[in-house]
Every structure is written in C-alpha cells, then in structure tokens.
Tab-separated table of C-alpha atoms in Angstrom:
chain	number	residue	atom	x	y	z
Z	1	MET	CA	-104.439	53.371	102.110
Z	2	GLU	CA	-101.573	53.038	104.391
Z	3	LYS	CA	-97.922	53.179	102.816
Z	4	MET	CA	-95.768	50.154	102.817
Z	5	LYS	CA	-92.692	50.127	104.991
Z	6	GLU	CA	-89.601	49.637	103.286
Z	7	SER	CA	-88.405	46.061	103.578
Z	8	ILE	CA	-86.502	45.152	106.743
Z	9	VAL	CA	-85.154	41.903	105.376
Z	10	GLN	CA	-83.275	43.324	102.131
Z	11	ASP	CA	-81.343	46.529	101.350
Z	12	GLU	CA	-81.112	46.698	97.890
Z	13	PRO	CA	-83.864	45.867	94.993
Z	14	CYS	CA	-82.535	42.582	93.530
Z	15	CYS	CA	-83.788	39.235	93.389
Z	16	MET	CA	-82.871	37.485	96.626
Z	17	VAL	CA	-82.229	34.234	94.655
Z	18	CYS	CA	-80.556	35.033	91.951
Z	19	TYR	CA	-79.656	38.831	92.545
Z	20	THR	CA	-80.775	39.946	89.285
Z	21	ASN	CA	-82.237	43.446	88.980
Z	22	GLN	CA	-84.642	42.637	86.167
Z	23	ASN	CA	-88.295	41.764	86.165
Z	24	LEU	CA	-88.402	42.421	89.763
Z	25	GLU	CA	-91.689	41.727	91.800
Z	26	CYS	CA	-92.582	42.303	95.389
Z	27	HIS	CA	-93.172	39.200	97.533
Z	28	HIS	CA	-95.089	39.566	100.907
Z	29	ILE	CA	-92.970	36.947	102.940
Z	30	PHE	CA	-96.436	36.233	104.946
Z	31	GLY	CA	-99.344	36.366	102.552
Z	32	GLY	CA	-103.090	35.829	102.731
Z	33	GLY	CA	-104.616	37.028	105.860
Z	34	LEU	CA	-101.048	38.161	107.178
Z	35	ARG	CA	-100.424	40.410	104.030
Z	36	LYS	CA	-101.019	43.632	105.804
Z	37	LYS	CA	-98.920	42.723	108.581
Z	38	SER	CA	-95.960	41.957	106.150
Z	39	ASP	CA	-96.716	45.374	104.627
Z	40	GLN	CA	-96.827	47.114	108.288
Z	41	TYR	CA	-93.407	45.556	109.337
Z	42	GLY	CA	-91.667	45.534	106.016
Z	43	LEU	CA	-91.704	41.644	105.585
Z	44	THR	CA	-91.239	41.889	101.917
Z	45	VAL	CA	-88.468	41.008	99.339
Z	46	TRP	CA	-87.784	41.356	95.903
Z	47	LEU	CA	-87.875	38.398	93.568
Z	48	CYS	CA	-87.620	38.196	89.735
Z	49	HIS	CA	-90.578	36.984	87.963
Z	50	ASN	CA	-89.083	33.525	87.539
Z	51	HIS	CA	-88.156	33.029	91.261
Z	52	HIS	CA	-91.564	34.491	92.127
Z	53	ASN	CA	-94.433	32.845	90.181
Z	54	GLU	CA	-93.036	30.550	87.517
Z	55	ASN	CA	-92.767	26.776	87.960
Z	56	ILE	CA	-89.788	26.003	86.067
Z	57	LYS	CA	-88.801	22.394	86.510
Z	58	GLY	CA	-85.668	22.217	88.803
Z	59	ASN	CA	-85.984	26.023	89.791
Z	60	PRO	CA	-89.571	26.718	91.048
Z	61	GLY	CA	-90.677	29.978	92.094
Z	62	VAL	CA	-91.483	30.751	95.827
Z	63	HIS	CA	-95.367	30.131	95.116
Z	64	HIS	CA	-94.336	26.701	94.002
Z	65	SER	CA	-91.716	25.824	96.329
Z	66	ARG	CA	-92.249	25.082	100.137
Z	67	GLU	CA	-88.405	25.153	100.657
Z	68	MET	CA	-88.058	28.613	99.303
Z	69	ASP	CA	-91.044	29.599	101.073
Z	70	LEU	CA	-89.814	28.567	104.434
Z	71	TRP	CA	-86.331	29.907	104.062
Z	72	LEU	CA	-88.104	33.450	103.431
Z	73	LYS	CA	-90.198	33.037	106.345
Z	74	LYS	CA	-87.263	32.138	108.600
Z	75	LEU	CA	-85.395	35.330	107.278
Z	76	GLY	CA	-88.564	37.196	107.788
Z	77	GLN	CA	-88.675	36.144	111.326
Z	78	GLN	CA	-85.230	36.869	111.903
Z	79	ALA	CA	-85.372	40.508	110.864
Z	80	PHE	CA	-88.761	41.041	112.705
Z	81	GLU	CA	-87.077	39.859	116.086
Z	82	ARG	CA	-83.973	42.039	115.305
Z	83	GLU	CA	-86.135	45.190	114.296
Z	84	TYR	CA	-88.703	44.790	116.779
Z	85	PRO	CA	-87.336	43.051	119.955
Z	86	GLU	CA	-90.167	44.486	122.272
Z	87	LYS	CA	-92.782	42.603	119.823
Z	88	GLY	CA	-93.590	38.935	120.234
Z	89	PHE	CA	-93.253	37.373	116.539
Z	90	LEU	CA	-95.326	34.365	117.647
Z	91	GLU	CA	-98.225	36.830	118.876
Z	92	GLU	CA	-98.058	38.934	115.480
Z	93	PHE	CA	-97.865	36.092	113.132
Z	94	GLY	CA	-99.188	32.841	114.989
Z	95	LYS	CA	-96.187	30.366	114.206
Z	96	ASN	CA	-92.517	29.917	114.850
Z	97	TYR	CA	-90.327	29.463	111.619
Z	98	LEU	CA	-86.943	28.940	113.599
C-alpha cells in the first residue's frame, strides 16, 4: 500500500476549525473516488472528532456541513495549485472550487 503524503494544506496537527490537538482525525478533502488522489497529493487535514463527524446543532462537522466542505475544498485546490503548478487541478479532480 502506498504511503499517504504529508498534508500540503496544514503544517501542524491540530483541528483546522478550533485548533485543538485532542481527538484528531484525518479528513480527506476530496473523498469517495478521489480519496486516493487526496492521499497522493497530500490533500488531507486534521479535524477534531466534533468538527469531522458530529452533527452538533449550530456547529456541524464537515460531513454534515456543505459550507465547511466547500471551504476545505477551496483550501485544498489553492494548496494543490501552489504545490503542483505544472498539473491541472481540473484535470485531476474534475471540478473548480475557486
């Protein structure tokens, strides 16, 4: 199995939303059929459990919040375009989030 590339989006392991370093989970910015590409290109971030998978009223995790999902996808695309200027994001991921 190929090793996951270190995140190109985030330097330190802490939640991207609340900055805690407790109960962290790795979130693949582009999931489903693009999960392997997220691994390959380092398009992952750390989120605490609440901001990853919970659906707390007024503060839903990324899997319950389209707004947070799109925010992370924009950050991911920006990081990809900085790190891999020779590659086309649209060709790799099929959609422009900017």
